[in-house]
């Protein structure tokens, strides 16, 4: 009995103690501040002066923080992907500039696992005070379509889209027999299942392959090789014929002469990569854009989302940021919450159609 | 090459850069030496702080952290039987018994010197032959990975302790635990029982720290702890003679090579390198029965392998831009943010920075051995803090580390769960190390088996006909056959001796 | 002697686990296209655990029935410190503390729970003669505060602040 009682008593004692400590520290700070005003008041010697000082302070508060007091603490970007990948890189680059705009640190928190669903769920369940945001991409839509989760972008408050990556490409090794996309398609239709092509099952690239197979009525050997880095290794090691990836991730290998691009899946040729032909030009009707969006938990107040979105717009139009992002061949593009919602809805419909 | 070396040397040899390396090493050692906090976490936390620094300074501090973080783990491993990081699991096997025999100083001496040598060797390998080695590593596809991980799994049998059956059971439990969460490739949930928190499965760090550290802390609560008399450890130099050193030469070299080799292969990583080197040392030893009771060979094998894995893991990163584990993935991110794109052109375009990194690694390695050598006396004094104060604080840090892995409370719960499991395993005399091996290697075996079958479109044959794969599968088969024969022999011997004694009565 | 019964408990427990595992594998979805689906390896592991724990069970029963053949287990119980008996109550107390600590942390917050946990755990672990309440209190509060401050404010780790936040 004693053994049980004692800790209980102690526990209570501690709770009291902490309560007292907390209380004290509050009191201290409040008494300090009142002490300060008293001092100034004494120095000013007049009540009027004190009053006017207060009103001035109030006004300053009002004007500087446009109704919402946000952000008041560091903002966490939950990135549902590992550190070092392109999602992480885009989040960090954007975060660096947003930090300046918002006046609070932006902390990148990598929450990996289960195709990004763990990180996304983390944000849905987070406190809706605008200090936890999700930075994610197309897989948000795919995870819902594939039935991995039962939530999607509609269950969040979108803050907008920040970055578009139009460099979704098929890479082959430099000594590949496929000179262009048509070469590959011809070979594939003559030899069904012979061309091996890498993907992550259920990922963005998987969808691209399904689209291609549908559009050209060919059969490819779709092989899961893992994430972006694994894909590069598989292609360099000669284990696979084609790797769909983002051009920005492989520029180094193109320059070194290890890989070639068969084209990008963009609507029109992209300014950042003028020499690369599009799939459309080569007779394949398939276009994909990777988008990176930011979202908050559903109950987040509109004013906060607005404040954030405004800051986001400023950053995306910041030339310095654009220049830095362009180095990885992605295009910062701002869409406001409504535009982003419409864009994602449209994209979702397209994806659903493809994966059926 | 020599020009580049000089260029790199001049870019590192500034007061500020060296200061950053030292700072990195110290912080790394602190993180490494606290169970639950790891090199990965230290680097993840520091990475954003390097954005404002110059390329060289940023890389300097990160390399310092990497070396320090991996090396720091040996301190609690030897003193408290708690592995500070995944890389120092095997160090506890013999390091702690040595300390209990009053040889903590000697254990530190071996651990520090061979950490240094293993690290240095791997850095030289990285400097001299990274590109060709990386090209060889690229030849490893799913068939080869499958075979090599199967071979590594057979190592479980040598970690089994007194009962082979229990060892293999523990290994299977590890594999089973790793299956919780999304399946590889198609991401279907397994063993989540509808609880979405389990979707991502268990993370290695809570599993490891739970099984090894939390379990030990629960075990410590079995008895009231008295204030122990602080033991004065004799410490003269590194605690061993030149003859002793040369006796360990081959062991250290072999373990370093194992460390480098495992480090190079993406995915397997430092957490297994030390265990596999330990097992190899035990199997090759003339006195395998002394392992686990405080033999320096065990400490040497573990510590030279884990530091050698650093250079190994950097090989594919620097040469090809392919990260092999979480630490190198973070470093890749760091390089890119500093405007360097790792890949085949890195040597060509940024040779000065690459050589700067090499030199920073060497300096960090030297700083590591210096700090640890002069710190030895200080570390042993940690033991004079009563354990009833030390252990709860370590536990809190384990919880912090677990939360920090993925920024989720879930991992703190997992940490506890595995702490309890580890404690039960201790009580029921199941070996714990095979769980870790199974946990790390199991998913690799499955993923690569299924990937391989996708490549071959359902054909099993390539697993046996690809030469590298065939060799490793053959080795695996041999290793199992030997172990079973060994086991039979031992049993027969024991029975015979029993018969003799019975006859004697 | 106790050890053998322990092995029986353990093997029976693992038998049950393996059966549950095997049943659970049937609810794993699988793509019809791939030969080896997500359920293949789990089934294999479940069967493996079943067979091995069965072997363990049979071996142990054999040993219990035929104590002569028991190979003396001279694997030393490493941390046998003196003759002090193991206190199950103390172990259960620690487990309770740990579970309470982690379970209440999201509600009450890291700093308070840590201070409470540290204090109680030290109190529980220490020999009566060494129980120094003031020292423990100071250490608990200070280390909790230092750890919280370091990781939350300097390293931006998301530790729950709870009612203090």
PDB file of N, CA and C in Angstrom, chain A residues 229-291:
ATOM      1  N   UNK A 229      16.205   8.030 -56.511  1.00  0.00           N
ATOM      2  CA  UNK A 229      17.620   7.672 -56.529  1.00  0.00           C
ATOM      3  C   UNK A 229      17.801   6.239 -57.023  1.00  0.00           C
ATOM      4  N   UNK A 230      16.886   5.351 -56.613  1.00  0.00           N
ATOM      5  CA  UNK A 230      16.985   3.960 -57.056  1.00  0.00           C
ATOM      6  C   UNK A 230      16.797   3.851 -58.563  1.00  0.00           C
ATOM      7  N   UNK A 231      15.926   4.714 -59.085  1.00  0.00           N
ATOM      8  CA  UNK A 231      15.686   4.690 -60.532  1.00  0.00           C
ATOM      9  C   UNK A 231      16.958   5.050 -61.276  1.00  0.00           C
ATOM     10  N   UNK A 232      17.634   6.089 -60.794  1.00  0.00           N
ATOM     11  CA  UNK A 232      18.878   6.504 -61.447  1.00  0.00           C
ATOM     12  C   UNK A 232      19.879   5.353 -61.416  1.00  0.00           C
ATOM     13  N   UNK A 233      19.976   4.714 -60.238  1.00  0.00           N
ATOM     14  CA  UNK A 233      20.919   3.602 -60.115  1.00  0.00           C
ATOM     15  C   UNK A 233      20.555   2.474 -61.068  1.00  0.00           C
ATOM     16  N   UNK A 234      19.265   2.183 -61.188  1.00  0.00           N
ATOM     17  CA  UNK A 234      18.849   1.069 -62.049  1.00  0.00           C
ATOM     18  C   UNK A 234      19.175   1.355 -63.507  1.00  0.00           C
ATOM     19  N   UNK A 235      19.025   2.618 -63.901  1.00  0.00           N
ATOM     20  CA  UNK A 235      19.325   2.954 -65.293  1.00  0.00           C
ATOM     21  C   UNK A 235      20.834   2.935 -65.535  1.00  0.00           C
ATOM     22  N   UNK A 236      21.586   3.530 -64.625  1.00  0.00           N
ATOM     23  CA  UNK A 236      23.045   3.557 -64.782  1.00  0.00           C
ATOM     24  C   UNK A 236      23.616   2.141 -64.740  1.00  0.00           C
ATOM     25  N   UNK A 237      23.020   1.294 -63.956  1.00  0.00           N
ATOM     26  CA  UNK A 237      23.518  -0.069 -63.834  1.00  0.00           C
ATOM     27  C   UNK A 237      23.056  -0.978 -64.963  1.00  0.00           C
ATOM     28  N   UNK A 238      22.249  -0.437 -65.854  1.00  0.00           N
ATOM     29  CA  UNK A 238      21.816  -1.225 -67.000  1.00  0.00           C
ATOM     30  C   UNK A 238      20.788  -2.279 -66.657  1.00  0.00           C
ATOM     31  N   UNK A 239      20.067  -2.094 -65.556  1.00  0.00           N
ATOM     32  CA  UNK A 239      19.070  -3.092 -65.196  1.00  0.00           C
ATOM     33  C   UNK A 239      17.750  -2.857 -65.900  1.00  0.00           C
ATOM     34  N   UNK A 240      17.580  -1.661 -66.428  1.00  0.00           N
ATOM     35  CA  UNK A 240      16.270  -1.296 -66.949  1.00  0.00           C
ATOM     36  C   UNK A 240      16.449  -0.458 -68.205  1.00  0.00           C
ATOM     37  N   UNK A 241      15.445  -0.491 -69.108  1.00  0.00           N
ATOM     38  CA  UNK A 241      15.585   0.230 -70.374  1.00  0.00           C
ATOM     39  C   UNK A 241      15.228   1.704 -70.241  1.00  0.00           C
ATOM     40  N   UNK A 242      14.113   1.970 -69.558  1.00  0.00           N
ATOM     41  CA  UNK A 242      13.632   3.352 -69.504  1.00  0.00           C
ATOM     42  C   UNK A 242      13.270   3.725 -68.076  1.00  0.00           C
ATOM     43  N   UNK A 243      13.588   4.956 -67.724  1.00  0.00           N
ATOM     44  CA  UNK A 243      13.231   5.439 -66.402  1.00  0.00           C
ATOM     45  C   UNK A 243      12.448   6.739 -66.544  1.00  0.00           C
ATOM     46  N   UNK A 244      11.207   6.746 -66.105  1.00  0.00           N
ATOM     47  CA  UNK A 244      10.477   8.011 -66.095  1.00  0.00           C
ATOM     48  C   UNK A 244      10.852   8.774 -64.835  1.00  0.00           C
ATOM     49  N   UNK A 245      11.224  10.011 -64.983  1.00  0.00           N
ATOM     50  CA  UNK A 245      11.619  10.794 -63.812  1.00  0.00           C
ATOM     51  C   UNK A 245      11.456  12.271 -64.136  1.00  0.00           C
ATOM     52  N   UNK A 246      11.975  13.092 -63.275  1.00  0.00           N
ATOM     53  CA  UNK A 246      11.887  14.521 -63.486  1.00  0.00           C
ATOM     54  C   UNK A 246      13.228  14.981 -64.040  1.00  0.00           C
ATOM     55  N   UNK A 247      13.176  15.773 -65.102  1.00  0.00           N
ATOM     56  CA  UNK A 247      14.419  16.145 -65.779  1.00  0.00           C
ATOM     57  C   UNK A 247      15.387  16.862 -64.832  1.00  0.00           C
ATOM     58  N   UNK A 248      14.833  17.627 -63.913  1.00  0.00           N
ATOM     59  CA  UNK A 248      15.677  18.372 -62.983  1.00  0.00           C
ATOM     60  C   UNK A 248      16.537  17.478 -62.117  1.00  0.00           C
ATOM     61  N   UNK A 249      16.119  16.226 -61.950  1.00  0.00           N
ATOM     62  CA  UNK A 249      16.870  15.313 -61.084  1.00  0.00           C
ATOM     63  C   UNK A 249      18.022  14.652 -61.823  1.00  0.00           C
ATOM     64  N   UNK A 250      18.033  14.755 -63.158  1.00  0.00           N
ATOM     65  CA  UNK A 250      19.035  13.995 -63.913  1.00  0.00           C
ATOM     66  C   UNK A 250      19.875  14.856 -64.847  1.00  0.00           C
ATOM     67  N   UNK A 251      19.777  16.183 -64.725  1.00  0.00           N
ATOM     68  CA  UNK A 251      20.544  17.034 -65.640  1.00  0.00           C
ATOM     69  C   UNK A 251      22.024  16.674 -65.654  1.00  0.00           C
ATOM     70  N   UNK A 252      22.522  16.385 -64.464  1.00  0.00           N
ATOM     71  CA  UNK A 252      23.939  16.053 -64.324  1.00  0.00           C
ATOM     72  C   UNK A 252      24.331  14.875 -65.222  1.00  0.00           C
ATOM     73  N   UNK A 253      23.445  13.892 -65.293  1.00  0.00           N
ATOM     74  CA  UNK A 253      23.761  12.693 -66.066  1.00  0.00           C
ATOM     75  C   UNK A 253      23.606  12.946 -67.555  1.00  0.00           C
ATOM     76  N   UNK A 254      22.749  13.906 -67.904  1.00  0.00           N
ATOM     77  CA  UNK A 254      22.620  14.261 -69.315  1.00  0.00           C
ATOM     78  C   UNK A 254      23.906  14.969 -69.750  1.00  0.00           C
ATOM     79  N   UNK A 255      24.355  15.892 -68.917  1.00  0.00           N
ATOM     80  CA  UNK A 255      25.584  16.623 -69.237  1.00  0.00           C
ATOM     81  C   UNK A 255      26.788  15.704 -69.319  1.00  0.00           C
ATOM     82  N   UNK A 256      26.823  14.717 -68.439  1.00  0.00           N
ATOM     83  CA  UNK A 256      27.992  13.840 -68.421  1.00  0.00           C
ATOM     84  C   UNK A 256      27.919  12.810 -69.538  1.00  0.00           C
ATOM     85  N   UNK A 257      26.794  12.772 -70.258  1.00  0.00           N
ATOM     86  CA  UNK A 257      26.681  11.829 -71.363  1.00  0.00           C
ATOM     87  C   UNK A 257      26.301  10.431 -70.947  1.00  0.00           C
ATOM     88  N   UNK A 258      25.743  10.272 -69.753  1.00  0.00           N
ATOM     89  CA  UNK A 258      25.321   8.935 -69.331  1.00  0.00           C
ATOM     90  C   UNK A 258      23.882   8.635 -69.739  1.00  0.00           C
ATOM     91  N   UNK A 259      23.083   9.671 -69.859  1.00  0.00           N
ATOM     92  CA  UNK A 259      21.659   9.461 -70.143  1.00  0.00           C
ATOM     93  C   UNK A 259      21.189  10.410 -71.239  1.00  0.00           C
ATOM     94  N   UNK A 260      20.072  10.003 -71.863  1.00  0.00           N
ATOM     95  CA  UNK A 260      19.396  10.879 -72.821  1.00  0.00           C
ATOM     96  C   UNK A 260      17.925  10.947 -72.453  1.00  0.00           C
ATOM     97  N   UNK A 261      17.290  12.040 -72.824  1.00  0.00           N
ATOM     98  CA  UNK A 261      15.854  12.161 -72.587  1.00  0.00           C
ATOM     99  C   UNK A 261      15.108  11.829 -73.865  1.00  0.00           C
ATOM    100  N   UNK A 262      13.996  11.093 -73.741  1.00  0.00           N
ATOM    101  CA  UNK A 262      13.171  10.800 -74.909  1.00  0.00           C
ATOM    102  C   UNK A 262      12.102  11.865 -75.104  1.00  0.00           C
ATOM    103  N   UNK A 263      12.074  12.844 -74.216  1.00  0.00           N
ATOM    104  CA  UNK A 263      11.075  13.897 -74.349  1.00  0.00           C
ATOM    105  C   UNK A 263      10.363  14.142 -73.044  1.00  0.00           C
ATOM    106  N   UNK A 264       9.624  15.247 -73.001  1.00  0.00           N
ATOM    107  CA  UNK A 264       8.889  15.560 -71.781  1.00  0.00           C
ATOM    108  C   UNK A 264       7.388  15.555 -72.070  1.00  0.00           C
ATOM    109  N   UNK A 265       6.637  15.299 -70.995  1.00  0.00           N
ATOM    110  CA  UNK A 265       5.188  15.180 -71.135  1.00  0.00           C
ATOM    111  C   UNK A 265       4.515  16.514 -70.881  1.00  0.00           C
ATOM    112  N   UNK A 266       4.935  17.550 -71.606  1.00  0.00           N
ATOM    113  CA  UNK A 266       4.343  18.861 -71.391  1.00  0.00           C
ATOM    114  C   UNK A 266       3.442  19.208 -72.567  1.00  0.00           C
ATOM    115  N   UNK A 267       2.523  20.142 -72.350  1.00  0.00           N
ATOM    116  CA  UNK A 267       1.623  20.586 -73.410  1.00  0.00           C
ATOM    117  C   UNK A 267       2.414  21.231 -74.545  1.00  0.00           C
ATOM    118  N   UNK A 268       3.227  22.210 -74.160  1.00  0.00           N
ATOM    119  CA  UNK A 268       4.066  22.896 -75.141  1.00  0.00           C
ATOM    120  C   UNK A 268       5.507  22.800 -74.669  1.00  0.00           C
ATOM    121  N   UNK A 269       6.407  23.199 -75.566  1.00  0.00           N
ATOM    122  CA  UNK A 269       7.794  23.133 -75.126  1.00  0.00           C
ATOM    123  C   UNK A 269       7.984  24.109 -73.961  1.00  0.00           C
ATOM    124  N   UNK A 270       8.848  23.736 -73.049  1.00  0.00           N
ATOM    125  CA  UNK A 270       9.008  24.497 -71.818  1.00  0.00           C
ATOM    126  C   UNK A 270      10.253  25.367 -71.919  1.00  0.00           C
ATOM    127  N   UNK A 271      10.118  26.618 -71.501  1.00  0.00           N
ATOM    128  CA  UNK A 271      11.226  27.565 -71.625  1.00  0.00           C
ATOM    129  C   UNK A 271      12.502  27.090 -70.944  1.00  0.00           C
ATOM    130  N   UNK A 272      12.308  26.431 -69.810  1.00  0.00           N
ATOM    131  CA  UNK A 272      13.483  26.013 -69.044  1.00  0.00           C
ATOM    132  C   UNK A 272      14.290  24.934 -69.758  1.00  0.00           C
ATOM    133  N   UNK A 273      13.609  24.186 -70.635  1.00  0.00           N
ATOM    134  CA  UNK A 273      14.293  23.086 -71.329  1.00  0.00           C
ATOM    135  C   UNK A 273      13.898  23.108 -72.798  1.00  0.00           C
ATOM    136  N   UNK A 274      14.389  24.140 -73.506  1.00  0.00           N
ATOM    137  CA  UNK A 274      13.917  24.353 -74.884  1.00  0.00           C
ATOM    138  C   UNK A 274      14.338  23.252 -75.862  1.00  0.00           C
ATOM    139  N   UNK A 275      15.415  22.553 -75.562  1.00  0.00           N
ATOM    140  CA  UNK A 275      15.921  21.579 -76.531  1.00  0.00           C
ATOM    141  C   UNK A 275      15.208  20.238 -76.450  1.00  0.00           C
ATOM    142  N   UNK A 276      14.402  20.072 -75.411  1.00  0.00           N
ATOM    143  CA  UNK A 276      13.790  18.760 -75.227  1.00  0.00           C
ATOM    144  C   UNK A 276      12.446  18.710 -75.933  1.00  0.00           C
ATOM    145  N   UNK A 277      12.240  17.744 -76.824  1.00  0.00           N
ATOM    146  CA  UNK A 277      10.955  17.654 -77.522  1.00  0.00           C
ATOM    147  C   UNK A 277       9.855  17.191 -76.571  1.00  0.00           C
ATOM    148  N   UNK A 278       8.611  17.571 -76.845  1.00  0.00           N
ATOM    149  CA  UNK A 278       7.521  17.091 -76.018  1.00  0.00           C
ATOM    150  C   UNK A 278       7.002  15.770 -76.586  1.00  0.00           C
ATOM    151  N   UNK A 279       6.257  15.062 -75.759  1.00  0.00           N
ATOM    152  CA  UNK A 279       5.634  13.822 -76.230  1.00  0.00           C
ATOM    153  C   UNK A 279       4.657  14.125 -77.355  1.00  0.00           C
ATOM    154  N   UNK A 280       3.940  15.244 -77.206  1.00  0.00           N
ATOM    155  CA  UNK A 280       2.929  15.619 -78.209  1.00  0.00           C
ATOM    156  C   UNK A 280       3.563  15.758 -79.586  1.00  0.00           C
ATOM    157  N   UNK A 281       4.721  16.439 -79.609  1.00  0.00           N
ATOM    158  CA  UNK A 281       5.411  16.606 -80.884  1.00  0.00           C
ATOM    159  C   UNK A 281       5.762  15.273 -81.512  1.00  0.00           C
ATOM    160  N   UNK A 282       5.902  14.269 -80.643  1.00  0.00           N
ATOM    161  CA  UNK A 282       6.303  12.957 -81.160  1.00  0.00           C
ATOM    162  C   UNK A 282       5.097  12.032 -81.323  1.00  0.00           C
ATOM    163  N   UNK A 283       3.934  12.636 -81.305  1.00  0.00           N
ATOM    164  CA  UNK A 283       2.741  11.866 -81.627  1.00  0.00           C
ATOM    165  C   UNK A 283       2.132  11.101 -80.474  1.00  0.00           C
ATOM    166  N   UNK A 284       2.521  11.416 -79.253  1.00  0.00           N
ATOM    167  CA  UNK A 284       1.910  10.739 -78.120  1.00  0.00           C
ATOM    168  C   UNK A 284       1.111  11.759 -77.321  1.00  0.00           C
ATOM    169  N   UNK A 285      -0.175  11.492 -77.183  1.00  0.00           N
ATOM    170  CA  UNK A 285      -1.010  12.473 -76.496  1.00  0.00           C
ATOM    171  C   UNK A 285      -1.035  12.195 -75.007  1.00  0.00           C
ATOM    172  N   UNK A 286      -0.015  12.673 -74.361  1.00  0.00           N
ATOM    173  CA  UNK A 286      -0.029  12.506 -72.913  1.00  0.00           C
ATOM    174  C   UNK A 286       0.743  13.654 -72.309  1.00  0.00           C
ATOM    175  N   UNK A 287       0.094  14.372 -71.401  1.00  0.00           N
ATOM    176  CA  UNK A 287       0.815  15.465 -70.776  1.00  0.00           C
ATOM    177  C   UNK A 287       0.565  15.438 -69.283  1.00  0.00           C
ATOM    178  N   UNK A 288       1.641  15.575 -68.551  1.00  0.00           N
ATOM    179  CA  UNK A 288       1.569  15.527 -67.095  1.00  0.00           C
ATOM    180  C   UNK A 288       2.380  16.662 -66.508  1.00  0.00           C
ATOM    181  N   UNK A 289       1.849  17.194 -65.417  1.00  0.00           N
ATOM    182  CA  UNK A 289       2.581  18.214 -64.686  1.00  0.00           C
ATOM    183  C   UNK A 289       2.654  17.749 -63.256  1.00  0.00           C
ATOM    184  N   UNK A 290       3.800  17.898 -62.667  1.00  0.00           N
ATOM    185  CA  UNK A 290       3.873  17.631 -61.241  1.00  0.00           C
ATOM    186  C   UNK A 290       3.649  18.961 -60.537  1.00  0.00           C
ATOM    187  N   UNK A 291       2.707  18.983 -59.597  1.00  0.00           N
ATOM    188  CA  UNK A 291       2.469  20.233 -58.894  1.00  0.00           C
ATOM    189  C   UNK A 291       2.757  20.052 -57.417  1.00  0.00           C
TER     190      UNK A 291
END
